[in-house]
mmCIF file with all atom_site columns, C-alpha atoms and ligand atoms in Angstrom:
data_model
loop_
_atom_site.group_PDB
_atom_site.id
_atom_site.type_symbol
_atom_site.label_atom_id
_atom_site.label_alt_id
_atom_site.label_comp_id
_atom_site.label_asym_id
_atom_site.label_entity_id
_atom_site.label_seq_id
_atom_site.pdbx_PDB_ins_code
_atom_site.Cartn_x
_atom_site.Cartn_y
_atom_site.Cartn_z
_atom_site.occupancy
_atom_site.B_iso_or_equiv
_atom_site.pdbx_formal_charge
_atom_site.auth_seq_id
_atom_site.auth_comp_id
_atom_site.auth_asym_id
_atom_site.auth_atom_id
_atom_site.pdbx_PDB_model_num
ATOM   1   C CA . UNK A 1 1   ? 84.031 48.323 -54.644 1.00 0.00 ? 1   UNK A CA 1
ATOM   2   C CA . UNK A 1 2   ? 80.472 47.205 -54.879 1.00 0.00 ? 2   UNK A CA 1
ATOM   3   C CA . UNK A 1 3   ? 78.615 46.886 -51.734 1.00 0.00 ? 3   UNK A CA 1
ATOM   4   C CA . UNK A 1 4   ? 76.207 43.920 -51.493 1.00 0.00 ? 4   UNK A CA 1
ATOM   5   C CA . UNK A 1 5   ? 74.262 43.768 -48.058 1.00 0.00 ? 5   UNK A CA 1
ATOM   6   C CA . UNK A 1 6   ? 72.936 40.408 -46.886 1.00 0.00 ? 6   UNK A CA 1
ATOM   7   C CA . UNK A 1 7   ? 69.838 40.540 -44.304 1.00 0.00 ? 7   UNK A CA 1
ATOM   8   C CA . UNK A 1 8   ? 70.989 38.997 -41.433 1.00 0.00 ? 8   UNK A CA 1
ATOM   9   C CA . UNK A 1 9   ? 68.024 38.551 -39.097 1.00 0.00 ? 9   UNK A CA 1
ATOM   10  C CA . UNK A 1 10  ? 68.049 35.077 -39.018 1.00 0.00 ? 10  UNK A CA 1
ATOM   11  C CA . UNK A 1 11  ? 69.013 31.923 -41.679 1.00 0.00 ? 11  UNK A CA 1
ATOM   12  C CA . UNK A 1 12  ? 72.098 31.548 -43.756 1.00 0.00 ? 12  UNK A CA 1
ATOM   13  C CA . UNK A 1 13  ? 73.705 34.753 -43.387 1.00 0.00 ? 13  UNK A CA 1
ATOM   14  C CA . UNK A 1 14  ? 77.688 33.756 -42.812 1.00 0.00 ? 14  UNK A CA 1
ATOM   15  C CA . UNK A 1 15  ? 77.801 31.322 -45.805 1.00 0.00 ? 15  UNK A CA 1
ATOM   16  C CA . UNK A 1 16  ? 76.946 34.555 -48.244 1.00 0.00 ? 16  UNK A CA 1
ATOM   17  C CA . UNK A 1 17  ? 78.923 37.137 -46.834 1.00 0.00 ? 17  UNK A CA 1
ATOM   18  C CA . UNK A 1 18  ? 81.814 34.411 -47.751 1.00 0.00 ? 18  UNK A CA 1
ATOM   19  C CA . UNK A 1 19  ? 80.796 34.461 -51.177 1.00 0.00 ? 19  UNK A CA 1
ATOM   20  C CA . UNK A 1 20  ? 80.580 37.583 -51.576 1.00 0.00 ? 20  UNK A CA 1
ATOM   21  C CA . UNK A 1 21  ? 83.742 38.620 -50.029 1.00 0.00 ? 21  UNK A CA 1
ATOM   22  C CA . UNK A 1 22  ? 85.266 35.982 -52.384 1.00 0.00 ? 22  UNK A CA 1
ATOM   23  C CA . UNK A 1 23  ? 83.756 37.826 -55.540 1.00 0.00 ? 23  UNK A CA 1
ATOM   24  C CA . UNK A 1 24  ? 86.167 41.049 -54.546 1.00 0.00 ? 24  UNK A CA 1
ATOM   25  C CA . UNK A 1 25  ? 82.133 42.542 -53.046 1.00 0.00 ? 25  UNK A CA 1
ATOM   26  C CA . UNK A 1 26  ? 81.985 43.798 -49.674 1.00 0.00 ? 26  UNK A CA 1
ATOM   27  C CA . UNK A 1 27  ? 79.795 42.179 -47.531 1.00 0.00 ? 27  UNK A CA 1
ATOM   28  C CA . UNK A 1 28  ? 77.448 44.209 -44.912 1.00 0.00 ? 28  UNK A CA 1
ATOM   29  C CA . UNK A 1 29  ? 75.205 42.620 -42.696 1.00 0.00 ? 29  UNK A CA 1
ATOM   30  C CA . UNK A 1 30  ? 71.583 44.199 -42.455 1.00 0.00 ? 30  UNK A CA 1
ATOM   31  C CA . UNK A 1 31  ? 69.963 44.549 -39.275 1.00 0.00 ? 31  UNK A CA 1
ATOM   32  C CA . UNK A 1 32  ? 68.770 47.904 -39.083 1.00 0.00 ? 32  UNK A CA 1
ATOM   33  C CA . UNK A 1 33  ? 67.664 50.470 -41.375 1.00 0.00 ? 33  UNK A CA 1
ATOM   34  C CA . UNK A 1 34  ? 71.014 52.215 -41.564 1.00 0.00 ? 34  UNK A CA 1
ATOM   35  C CA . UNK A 1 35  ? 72.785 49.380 -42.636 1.00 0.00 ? 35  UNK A CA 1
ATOM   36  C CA . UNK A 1 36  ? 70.525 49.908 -45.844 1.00 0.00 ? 36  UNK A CA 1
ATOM   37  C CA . UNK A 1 37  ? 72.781 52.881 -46.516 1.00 0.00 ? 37  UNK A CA 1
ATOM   38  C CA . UNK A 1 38  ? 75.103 53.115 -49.952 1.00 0.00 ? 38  UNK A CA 1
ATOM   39  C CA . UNK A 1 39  ? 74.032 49.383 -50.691 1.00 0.00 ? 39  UNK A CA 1
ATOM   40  C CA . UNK A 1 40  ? 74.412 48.447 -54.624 1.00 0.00 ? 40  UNK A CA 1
ATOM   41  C CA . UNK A 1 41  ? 72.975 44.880 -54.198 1.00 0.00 ? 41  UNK A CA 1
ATOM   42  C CA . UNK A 1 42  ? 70.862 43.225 -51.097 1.00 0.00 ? 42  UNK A CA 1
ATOM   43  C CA . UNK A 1 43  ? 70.634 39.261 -50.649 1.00 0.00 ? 43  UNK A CA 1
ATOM   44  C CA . UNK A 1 44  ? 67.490 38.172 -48.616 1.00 0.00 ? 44  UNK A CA 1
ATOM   45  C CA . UNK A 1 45  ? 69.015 34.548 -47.511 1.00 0.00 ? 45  UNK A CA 1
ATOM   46  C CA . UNK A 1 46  ? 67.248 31.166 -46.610 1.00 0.00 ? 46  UNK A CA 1
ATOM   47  C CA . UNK A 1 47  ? 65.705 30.550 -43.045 1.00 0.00 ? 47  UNK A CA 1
ATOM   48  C CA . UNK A 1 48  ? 62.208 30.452 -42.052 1.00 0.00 ? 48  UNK A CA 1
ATOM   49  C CA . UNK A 1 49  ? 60.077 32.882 -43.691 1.00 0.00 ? 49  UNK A CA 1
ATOM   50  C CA . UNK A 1 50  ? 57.258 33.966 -41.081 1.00 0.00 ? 50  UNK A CA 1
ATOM   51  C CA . UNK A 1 51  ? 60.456 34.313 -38.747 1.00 0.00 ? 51  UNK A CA 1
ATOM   52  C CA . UNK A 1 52  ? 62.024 36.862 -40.896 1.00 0.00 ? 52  UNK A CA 1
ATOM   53  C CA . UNK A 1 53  ? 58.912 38.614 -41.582 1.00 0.00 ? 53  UNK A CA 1
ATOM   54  C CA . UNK A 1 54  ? 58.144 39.440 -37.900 1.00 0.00 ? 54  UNK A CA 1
ATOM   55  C CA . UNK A 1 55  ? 62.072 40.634 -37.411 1.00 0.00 ? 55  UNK A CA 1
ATOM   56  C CA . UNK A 1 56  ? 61.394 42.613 -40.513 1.00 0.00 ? 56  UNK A CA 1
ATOM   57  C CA . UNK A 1 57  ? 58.315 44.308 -39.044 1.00 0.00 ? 57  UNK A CA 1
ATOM   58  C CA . UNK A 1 58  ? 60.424 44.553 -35.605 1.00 0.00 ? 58  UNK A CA 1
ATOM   59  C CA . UNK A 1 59  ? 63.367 46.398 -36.978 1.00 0.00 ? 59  UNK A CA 1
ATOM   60  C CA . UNK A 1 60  ? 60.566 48.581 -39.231 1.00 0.00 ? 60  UNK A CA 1
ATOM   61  C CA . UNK A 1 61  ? 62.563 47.256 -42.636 1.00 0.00 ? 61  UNK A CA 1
ATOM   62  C CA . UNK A 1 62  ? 59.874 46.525 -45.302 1.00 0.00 ? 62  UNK A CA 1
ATOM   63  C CA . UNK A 1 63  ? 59.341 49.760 -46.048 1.00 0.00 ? 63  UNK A CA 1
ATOM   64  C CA . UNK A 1 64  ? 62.792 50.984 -46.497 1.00 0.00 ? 64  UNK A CA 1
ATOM   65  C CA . UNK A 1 65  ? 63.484 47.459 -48.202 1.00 0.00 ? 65  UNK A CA 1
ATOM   66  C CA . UNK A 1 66  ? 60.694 48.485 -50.914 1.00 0.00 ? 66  UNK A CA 1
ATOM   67  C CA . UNK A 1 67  ? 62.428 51.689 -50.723 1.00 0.00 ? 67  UNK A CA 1
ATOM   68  C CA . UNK A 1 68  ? 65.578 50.420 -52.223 1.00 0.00 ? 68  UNK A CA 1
ATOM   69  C CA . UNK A 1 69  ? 63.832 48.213 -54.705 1.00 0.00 ? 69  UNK A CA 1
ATOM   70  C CA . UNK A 1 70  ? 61.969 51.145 -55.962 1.00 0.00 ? 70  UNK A CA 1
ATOM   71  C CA . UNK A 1 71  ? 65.323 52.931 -57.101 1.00 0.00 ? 71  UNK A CA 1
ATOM   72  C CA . UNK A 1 72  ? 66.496 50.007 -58.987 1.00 0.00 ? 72  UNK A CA 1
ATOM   73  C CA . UNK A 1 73  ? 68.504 48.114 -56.020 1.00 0.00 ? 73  UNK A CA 1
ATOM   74  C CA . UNK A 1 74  ? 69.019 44.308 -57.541 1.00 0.00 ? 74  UNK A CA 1
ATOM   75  C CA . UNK A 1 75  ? 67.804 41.537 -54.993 1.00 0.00 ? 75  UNK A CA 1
ATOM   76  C CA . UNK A 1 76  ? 68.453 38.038 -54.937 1.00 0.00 ? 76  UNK A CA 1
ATOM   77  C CA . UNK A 1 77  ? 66.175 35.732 -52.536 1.00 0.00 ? 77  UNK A CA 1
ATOM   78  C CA . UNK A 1 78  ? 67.381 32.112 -51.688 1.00 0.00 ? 78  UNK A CA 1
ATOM   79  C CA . UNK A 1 79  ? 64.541 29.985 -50.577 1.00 0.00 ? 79  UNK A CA 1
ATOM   80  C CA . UNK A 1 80  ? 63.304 32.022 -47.672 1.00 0.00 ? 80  UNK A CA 1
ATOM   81  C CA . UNK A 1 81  ? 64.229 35.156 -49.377 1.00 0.00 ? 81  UNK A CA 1
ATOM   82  C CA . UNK A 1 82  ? 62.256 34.324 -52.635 1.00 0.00 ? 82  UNK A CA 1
ATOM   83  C CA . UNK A 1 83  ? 59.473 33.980 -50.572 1.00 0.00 ? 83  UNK A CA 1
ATOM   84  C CA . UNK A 1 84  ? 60.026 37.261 -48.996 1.00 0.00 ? 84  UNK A CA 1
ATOM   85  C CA . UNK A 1 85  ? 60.344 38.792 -52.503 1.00 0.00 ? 85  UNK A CA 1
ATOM   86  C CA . UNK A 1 86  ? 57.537 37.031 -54.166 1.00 0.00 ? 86  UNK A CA 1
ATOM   87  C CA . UNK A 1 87  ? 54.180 38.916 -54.832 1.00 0.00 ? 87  UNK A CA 1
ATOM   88  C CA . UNK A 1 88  ? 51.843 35.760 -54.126 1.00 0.00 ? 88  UNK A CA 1
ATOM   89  C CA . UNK A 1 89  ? 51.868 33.279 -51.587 1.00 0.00 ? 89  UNK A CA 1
ATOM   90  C CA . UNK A 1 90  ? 50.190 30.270 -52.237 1.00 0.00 ? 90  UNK A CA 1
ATOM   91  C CA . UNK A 1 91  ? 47.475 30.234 -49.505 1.00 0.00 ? 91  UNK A CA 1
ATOM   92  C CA . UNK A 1 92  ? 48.099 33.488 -47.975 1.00 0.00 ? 92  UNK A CA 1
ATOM   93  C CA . UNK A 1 93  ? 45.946 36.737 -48.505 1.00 0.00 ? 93  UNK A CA 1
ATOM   94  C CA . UNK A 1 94  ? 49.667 39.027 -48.466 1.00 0.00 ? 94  UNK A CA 1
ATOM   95  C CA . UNK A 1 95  ? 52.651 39.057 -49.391 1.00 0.00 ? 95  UNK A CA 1
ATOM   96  C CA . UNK A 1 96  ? 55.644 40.267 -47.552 1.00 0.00 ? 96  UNK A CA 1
ATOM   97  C CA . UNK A 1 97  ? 57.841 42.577 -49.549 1.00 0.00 ? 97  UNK A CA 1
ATOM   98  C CA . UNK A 1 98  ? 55.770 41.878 -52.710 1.00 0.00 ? 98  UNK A CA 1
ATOM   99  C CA . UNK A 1 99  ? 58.471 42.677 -55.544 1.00 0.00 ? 99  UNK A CA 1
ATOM   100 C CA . UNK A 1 100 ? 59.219 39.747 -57.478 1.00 0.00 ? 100 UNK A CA 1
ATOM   101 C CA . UNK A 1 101 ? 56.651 39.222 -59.992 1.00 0.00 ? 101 UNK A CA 1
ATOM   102 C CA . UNK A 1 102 ? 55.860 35.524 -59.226 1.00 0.00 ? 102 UNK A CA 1
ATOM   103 C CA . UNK A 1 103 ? 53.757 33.261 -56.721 1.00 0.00 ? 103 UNK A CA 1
ATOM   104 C CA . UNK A 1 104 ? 55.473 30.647 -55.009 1.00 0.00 ? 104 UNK A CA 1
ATOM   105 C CA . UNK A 1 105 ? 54.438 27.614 -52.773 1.00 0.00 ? 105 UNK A CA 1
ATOM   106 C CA . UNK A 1 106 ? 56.142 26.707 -49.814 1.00 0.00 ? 106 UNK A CA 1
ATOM   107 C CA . UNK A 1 107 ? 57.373 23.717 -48.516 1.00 0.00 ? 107 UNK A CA 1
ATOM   108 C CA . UNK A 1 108 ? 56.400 22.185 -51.966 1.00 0.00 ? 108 UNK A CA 1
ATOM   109 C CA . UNK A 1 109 ? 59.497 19.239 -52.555 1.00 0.00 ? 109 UNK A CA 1
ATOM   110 C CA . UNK A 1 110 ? 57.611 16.531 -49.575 1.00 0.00 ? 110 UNK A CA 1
ATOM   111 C CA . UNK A 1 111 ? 57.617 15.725 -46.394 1.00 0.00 ? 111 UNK A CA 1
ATOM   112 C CA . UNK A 1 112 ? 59.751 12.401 -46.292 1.00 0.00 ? 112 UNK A CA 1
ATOM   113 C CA . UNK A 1 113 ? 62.640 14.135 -48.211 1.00 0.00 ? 113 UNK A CA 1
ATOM   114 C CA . UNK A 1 114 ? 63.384 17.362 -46.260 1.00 0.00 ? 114 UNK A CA 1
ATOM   115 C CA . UNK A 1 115 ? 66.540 18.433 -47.603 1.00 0.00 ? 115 UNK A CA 1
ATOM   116 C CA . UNK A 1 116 ? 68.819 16.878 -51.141 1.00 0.00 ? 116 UNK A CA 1
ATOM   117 C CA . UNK A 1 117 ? 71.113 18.161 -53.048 1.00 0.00 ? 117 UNK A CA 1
ATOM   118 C CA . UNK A 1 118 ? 70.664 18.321 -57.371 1.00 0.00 ? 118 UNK A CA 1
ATOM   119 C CA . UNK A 1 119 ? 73.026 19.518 -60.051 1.00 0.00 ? 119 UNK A CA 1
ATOM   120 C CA . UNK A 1 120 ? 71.007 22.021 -62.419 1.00 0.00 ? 120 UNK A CA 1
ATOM   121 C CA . UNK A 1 121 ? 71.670 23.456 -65.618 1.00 0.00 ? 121 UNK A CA 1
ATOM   122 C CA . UNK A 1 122 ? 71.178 27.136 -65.605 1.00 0.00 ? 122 UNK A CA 1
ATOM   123 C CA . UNK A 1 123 ? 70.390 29.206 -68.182 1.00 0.00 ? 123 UNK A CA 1
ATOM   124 C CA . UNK A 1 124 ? 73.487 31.875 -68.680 1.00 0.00 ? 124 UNK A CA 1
ATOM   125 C CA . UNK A 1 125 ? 75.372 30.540 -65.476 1.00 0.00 ? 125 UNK A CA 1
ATOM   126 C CA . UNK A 1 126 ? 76.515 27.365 -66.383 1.00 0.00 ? 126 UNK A CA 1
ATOM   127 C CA . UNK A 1 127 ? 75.694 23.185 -66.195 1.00 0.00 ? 127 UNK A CA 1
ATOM   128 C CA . UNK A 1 128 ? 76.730 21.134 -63.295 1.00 0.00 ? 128 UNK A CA 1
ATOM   129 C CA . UNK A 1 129 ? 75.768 23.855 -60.833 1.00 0.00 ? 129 UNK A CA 1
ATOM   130 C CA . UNK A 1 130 ? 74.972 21.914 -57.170 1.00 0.00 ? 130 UNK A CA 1
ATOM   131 C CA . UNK A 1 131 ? 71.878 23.140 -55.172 1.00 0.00 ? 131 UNK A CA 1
ATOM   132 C CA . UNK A 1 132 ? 71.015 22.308 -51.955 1.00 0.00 ? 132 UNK A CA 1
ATOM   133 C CA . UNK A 1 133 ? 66.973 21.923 -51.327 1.00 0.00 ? 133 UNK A CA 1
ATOM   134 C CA . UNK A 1 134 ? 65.975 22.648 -47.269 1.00 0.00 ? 134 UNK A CA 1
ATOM   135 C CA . UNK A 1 135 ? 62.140 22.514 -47.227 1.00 0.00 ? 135 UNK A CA 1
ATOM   136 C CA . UNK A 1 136 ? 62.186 24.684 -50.563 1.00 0.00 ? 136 UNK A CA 1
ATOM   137 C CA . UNK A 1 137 ? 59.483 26.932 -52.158 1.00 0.00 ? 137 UNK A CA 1
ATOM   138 C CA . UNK A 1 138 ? 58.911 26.516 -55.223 1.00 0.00 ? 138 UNK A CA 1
ATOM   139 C CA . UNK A 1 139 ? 57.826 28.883 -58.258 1.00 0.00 ? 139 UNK A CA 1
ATOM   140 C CA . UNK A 1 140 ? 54.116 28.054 -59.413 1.00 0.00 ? 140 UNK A CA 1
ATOM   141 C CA . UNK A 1 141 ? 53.637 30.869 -61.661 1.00 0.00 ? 141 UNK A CA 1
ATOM   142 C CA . UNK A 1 142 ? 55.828 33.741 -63.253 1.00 0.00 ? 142 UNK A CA 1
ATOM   143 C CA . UNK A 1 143 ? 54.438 36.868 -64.672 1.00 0.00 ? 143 UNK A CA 1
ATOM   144 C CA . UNK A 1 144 ? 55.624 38.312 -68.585 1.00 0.00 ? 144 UNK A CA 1
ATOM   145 C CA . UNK A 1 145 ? 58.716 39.919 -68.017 1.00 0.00 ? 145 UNK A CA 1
ATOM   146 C CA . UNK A 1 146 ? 60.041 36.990 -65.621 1.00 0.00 ? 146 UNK A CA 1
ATOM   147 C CA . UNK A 1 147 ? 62.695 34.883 -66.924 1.00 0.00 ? 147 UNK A CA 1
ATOM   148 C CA . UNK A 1 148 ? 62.930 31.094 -65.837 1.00 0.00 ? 148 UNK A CA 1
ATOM   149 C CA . UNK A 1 149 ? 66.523 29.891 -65.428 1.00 0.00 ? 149 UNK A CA 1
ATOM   150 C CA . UNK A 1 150 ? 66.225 26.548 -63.823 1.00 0.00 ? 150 UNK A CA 1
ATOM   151 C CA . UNK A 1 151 ? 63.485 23.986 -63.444 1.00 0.00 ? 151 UNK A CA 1
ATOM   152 C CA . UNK A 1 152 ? 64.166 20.636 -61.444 1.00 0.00 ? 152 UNK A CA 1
ATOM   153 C CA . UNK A 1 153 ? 61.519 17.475 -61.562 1.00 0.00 ? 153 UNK A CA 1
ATOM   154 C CA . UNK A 1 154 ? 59.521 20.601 -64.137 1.00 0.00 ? 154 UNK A CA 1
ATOM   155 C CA . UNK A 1 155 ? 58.847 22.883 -61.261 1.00 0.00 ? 155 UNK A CA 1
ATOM   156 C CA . UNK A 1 156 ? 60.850 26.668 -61.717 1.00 0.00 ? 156 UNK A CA 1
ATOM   157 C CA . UNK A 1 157 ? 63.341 26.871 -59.199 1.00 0.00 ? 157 UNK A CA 1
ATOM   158 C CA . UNK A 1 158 ? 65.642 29.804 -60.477 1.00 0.00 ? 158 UNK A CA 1
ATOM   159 C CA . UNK A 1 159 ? 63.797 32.915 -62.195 1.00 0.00 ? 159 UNK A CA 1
ATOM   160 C CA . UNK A 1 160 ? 64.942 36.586 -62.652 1.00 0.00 ? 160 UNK A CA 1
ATOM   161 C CA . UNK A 1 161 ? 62.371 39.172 -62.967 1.00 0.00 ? 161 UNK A CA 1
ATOM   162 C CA . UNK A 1 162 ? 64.219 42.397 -63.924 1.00 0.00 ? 162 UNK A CA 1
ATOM   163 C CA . UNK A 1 163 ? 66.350 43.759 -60.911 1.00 0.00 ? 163 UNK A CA 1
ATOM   164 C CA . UNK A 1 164 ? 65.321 40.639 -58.472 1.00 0.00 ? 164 UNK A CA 1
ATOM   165 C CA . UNK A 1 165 ? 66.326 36.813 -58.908 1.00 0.00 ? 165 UNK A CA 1
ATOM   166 C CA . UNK A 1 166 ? 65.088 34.161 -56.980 1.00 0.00 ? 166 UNK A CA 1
ATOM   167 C CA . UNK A 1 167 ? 66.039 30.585 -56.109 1.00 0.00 ? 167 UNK A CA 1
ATOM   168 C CA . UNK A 1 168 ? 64.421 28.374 -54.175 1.00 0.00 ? 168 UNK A CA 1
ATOM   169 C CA . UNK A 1 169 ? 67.665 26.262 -53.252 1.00 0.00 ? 169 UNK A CA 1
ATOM   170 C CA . UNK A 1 170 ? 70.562 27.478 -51.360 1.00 0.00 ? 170 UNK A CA 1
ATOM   171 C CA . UNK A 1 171 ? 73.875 28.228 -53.456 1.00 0.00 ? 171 UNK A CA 1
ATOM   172 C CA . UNK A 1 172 ? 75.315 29.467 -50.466 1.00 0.00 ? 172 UNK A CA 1
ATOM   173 C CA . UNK A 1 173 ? 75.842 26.224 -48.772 1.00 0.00 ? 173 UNK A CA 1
ATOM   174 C CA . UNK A 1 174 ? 78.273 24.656 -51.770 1.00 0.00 ? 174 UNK A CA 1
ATOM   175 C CA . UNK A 1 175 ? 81.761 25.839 -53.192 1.00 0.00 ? 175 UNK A CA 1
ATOM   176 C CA . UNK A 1 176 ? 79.824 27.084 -56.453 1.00 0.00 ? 176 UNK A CA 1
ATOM   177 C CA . UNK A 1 177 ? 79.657 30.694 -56.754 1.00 0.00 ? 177 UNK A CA 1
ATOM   178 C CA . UNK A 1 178 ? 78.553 31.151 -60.160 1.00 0.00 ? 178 UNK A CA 1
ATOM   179 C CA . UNK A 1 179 ? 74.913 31.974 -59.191 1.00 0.00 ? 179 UNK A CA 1
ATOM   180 C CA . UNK A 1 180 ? 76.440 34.713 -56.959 1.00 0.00 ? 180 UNK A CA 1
ATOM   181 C CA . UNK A 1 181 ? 78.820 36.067 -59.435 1.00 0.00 ? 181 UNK A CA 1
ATOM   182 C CA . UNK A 1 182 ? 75.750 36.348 -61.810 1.00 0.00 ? 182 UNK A CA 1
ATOM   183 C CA . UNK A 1 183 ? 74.043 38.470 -59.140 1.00 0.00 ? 183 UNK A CA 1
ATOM   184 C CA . UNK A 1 184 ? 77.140 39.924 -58.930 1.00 0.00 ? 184 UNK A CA 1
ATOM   185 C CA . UNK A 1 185 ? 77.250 40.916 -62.197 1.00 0.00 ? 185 UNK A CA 1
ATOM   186 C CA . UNK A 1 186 ? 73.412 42.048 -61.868 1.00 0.00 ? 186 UNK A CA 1
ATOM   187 C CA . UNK A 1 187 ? 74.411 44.301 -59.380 1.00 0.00 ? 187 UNK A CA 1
ATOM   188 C CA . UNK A 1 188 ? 77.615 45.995 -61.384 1.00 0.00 ? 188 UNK A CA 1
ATOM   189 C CA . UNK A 1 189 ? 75.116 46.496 -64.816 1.00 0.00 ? 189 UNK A CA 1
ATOM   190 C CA . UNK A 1 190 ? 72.931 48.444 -62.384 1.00 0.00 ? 190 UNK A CA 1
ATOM   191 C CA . UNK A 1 191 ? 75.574 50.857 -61.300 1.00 0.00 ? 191 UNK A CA 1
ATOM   192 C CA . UNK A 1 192 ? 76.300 51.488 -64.777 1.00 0.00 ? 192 UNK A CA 1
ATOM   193 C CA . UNK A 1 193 ? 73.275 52.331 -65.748 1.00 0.00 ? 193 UNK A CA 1
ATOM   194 C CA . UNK A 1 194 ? 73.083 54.642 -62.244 1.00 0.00 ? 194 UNK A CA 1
ATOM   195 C CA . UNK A 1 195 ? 75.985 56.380 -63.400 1.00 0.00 ? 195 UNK A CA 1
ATOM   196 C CA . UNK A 1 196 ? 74.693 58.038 -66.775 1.00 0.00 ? 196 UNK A CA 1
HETATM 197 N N1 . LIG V 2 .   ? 60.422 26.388 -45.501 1.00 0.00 ? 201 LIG V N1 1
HETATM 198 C C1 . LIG V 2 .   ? 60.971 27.688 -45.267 1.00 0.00 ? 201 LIG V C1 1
HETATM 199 C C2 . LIG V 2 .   ? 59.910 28.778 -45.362 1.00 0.00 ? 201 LIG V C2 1
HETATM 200 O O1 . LIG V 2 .   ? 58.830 28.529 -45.781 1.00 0.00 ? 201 LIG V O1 1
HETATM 201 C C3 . LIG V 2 .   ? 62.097 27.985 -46.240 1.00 0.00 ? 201 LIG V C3 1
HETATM 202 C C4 . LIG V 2 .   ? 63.217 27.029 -46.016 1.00 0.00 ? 201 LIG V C4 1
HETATM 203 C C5 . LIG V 2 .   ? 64.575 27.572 -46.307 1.00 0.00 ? 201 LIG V C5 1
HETATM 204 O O2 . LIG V 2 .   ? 64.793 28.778 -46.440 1.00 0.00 ? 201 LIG V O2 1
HETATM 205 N N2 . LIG V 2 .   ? 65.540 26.679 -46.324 1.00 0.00 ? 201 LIG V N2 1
HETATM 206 O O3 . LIG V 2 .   ? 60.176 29.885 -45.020 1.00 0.00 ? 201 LIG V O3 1
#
């Protein structure tokens, strides 16, 4: 069974470990470095980034986090998370983890609309797919090998660079799982590809 590990320092933790669980995955909760152990997959979930990044620095997890990455561990970011992942911050001198090869913006949908809910058409998932916006990031610029799977009102809002795939909405909060199931799937080409 693949194990899929979902950071769970803060933000929308419960809603993916359902969908996972419901994708025949097991679930682990990450809050310290040995929880990091056997993982196949990791989910960084939606919240408040700067939050997350000083828990991360608490519990001394970017490094191993990077770790994983750098054997070939898929990661999927949801709003929060992609900002986590990204490697550029618009209007910040760092990055957190740094991995995903794309620069986001935060808080980039308005003030007067905080939150809505869109369907999207997504490239290899499907059409009709809801997505629910909470103060969302947005994707301002992708480097070569990044793939752009959704745009809404022309800004990216679902890319996959390689191993990592990032969203700024939160698919977690609907009964659609098809964005998770194509992690899913992510995360089951890997292991083949471990395996020989
Ligand atoms: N605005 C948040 C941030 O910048 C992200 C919001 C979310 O994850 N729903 O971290």
């Amino acid at each position: 069974m693949l194990k899929i590990g979902i950071l769970a320092l803060q933000g929308a933790v419960r809603e993916h470990i359902r969908q996972i669980d419901e994708l025949g995955c097991e679930a682990v909760p990450v809050k310290s470095v040995e929880d990091l152990k056997g993982l196949n997959g990791l989910v960084l979930p939606g919240g408040e980034s700067t939050t997350m990044r000083k828990l991360l620095d608490r519990y001394a997890l970017l490094e191993p986090i990077r770790a994983l990455a750098a054997k070939g561990i898929p990661m999927f970011g949801t709003c929060a998370g992609l900002i986590l992942l990204a490697k550029e911050i618009v209007g910040y001198d760092l990055p957190h983890l740094g991995l995903m090869d794309v620069v986001v913006e935060r808080n980039s949908f308005g003030r007067q609309v905080d939150s809505f809910e869109v369907e999207l058409s997504i490239e290899g998932v499907g059409n009709d797919i809801p997505a629910v916006f909470i103060r969302a990031p947005h994707i301002v610029a992708t480097g070569d090998n990044v793939e752009i799977l959704a745009k809404h009102e022309d800004r990216i809002v679902l890319a996959r660079d390689g191993q990592f795939l990032g969203c700024s909405f939160h698919p977690e909060l609907t009964e659609d799982s098809r964005i998770m199931k194509y992690f899913v799937e992510m995360v089951r080409e890997s292991t083949l590809v471990e395996s020989y």
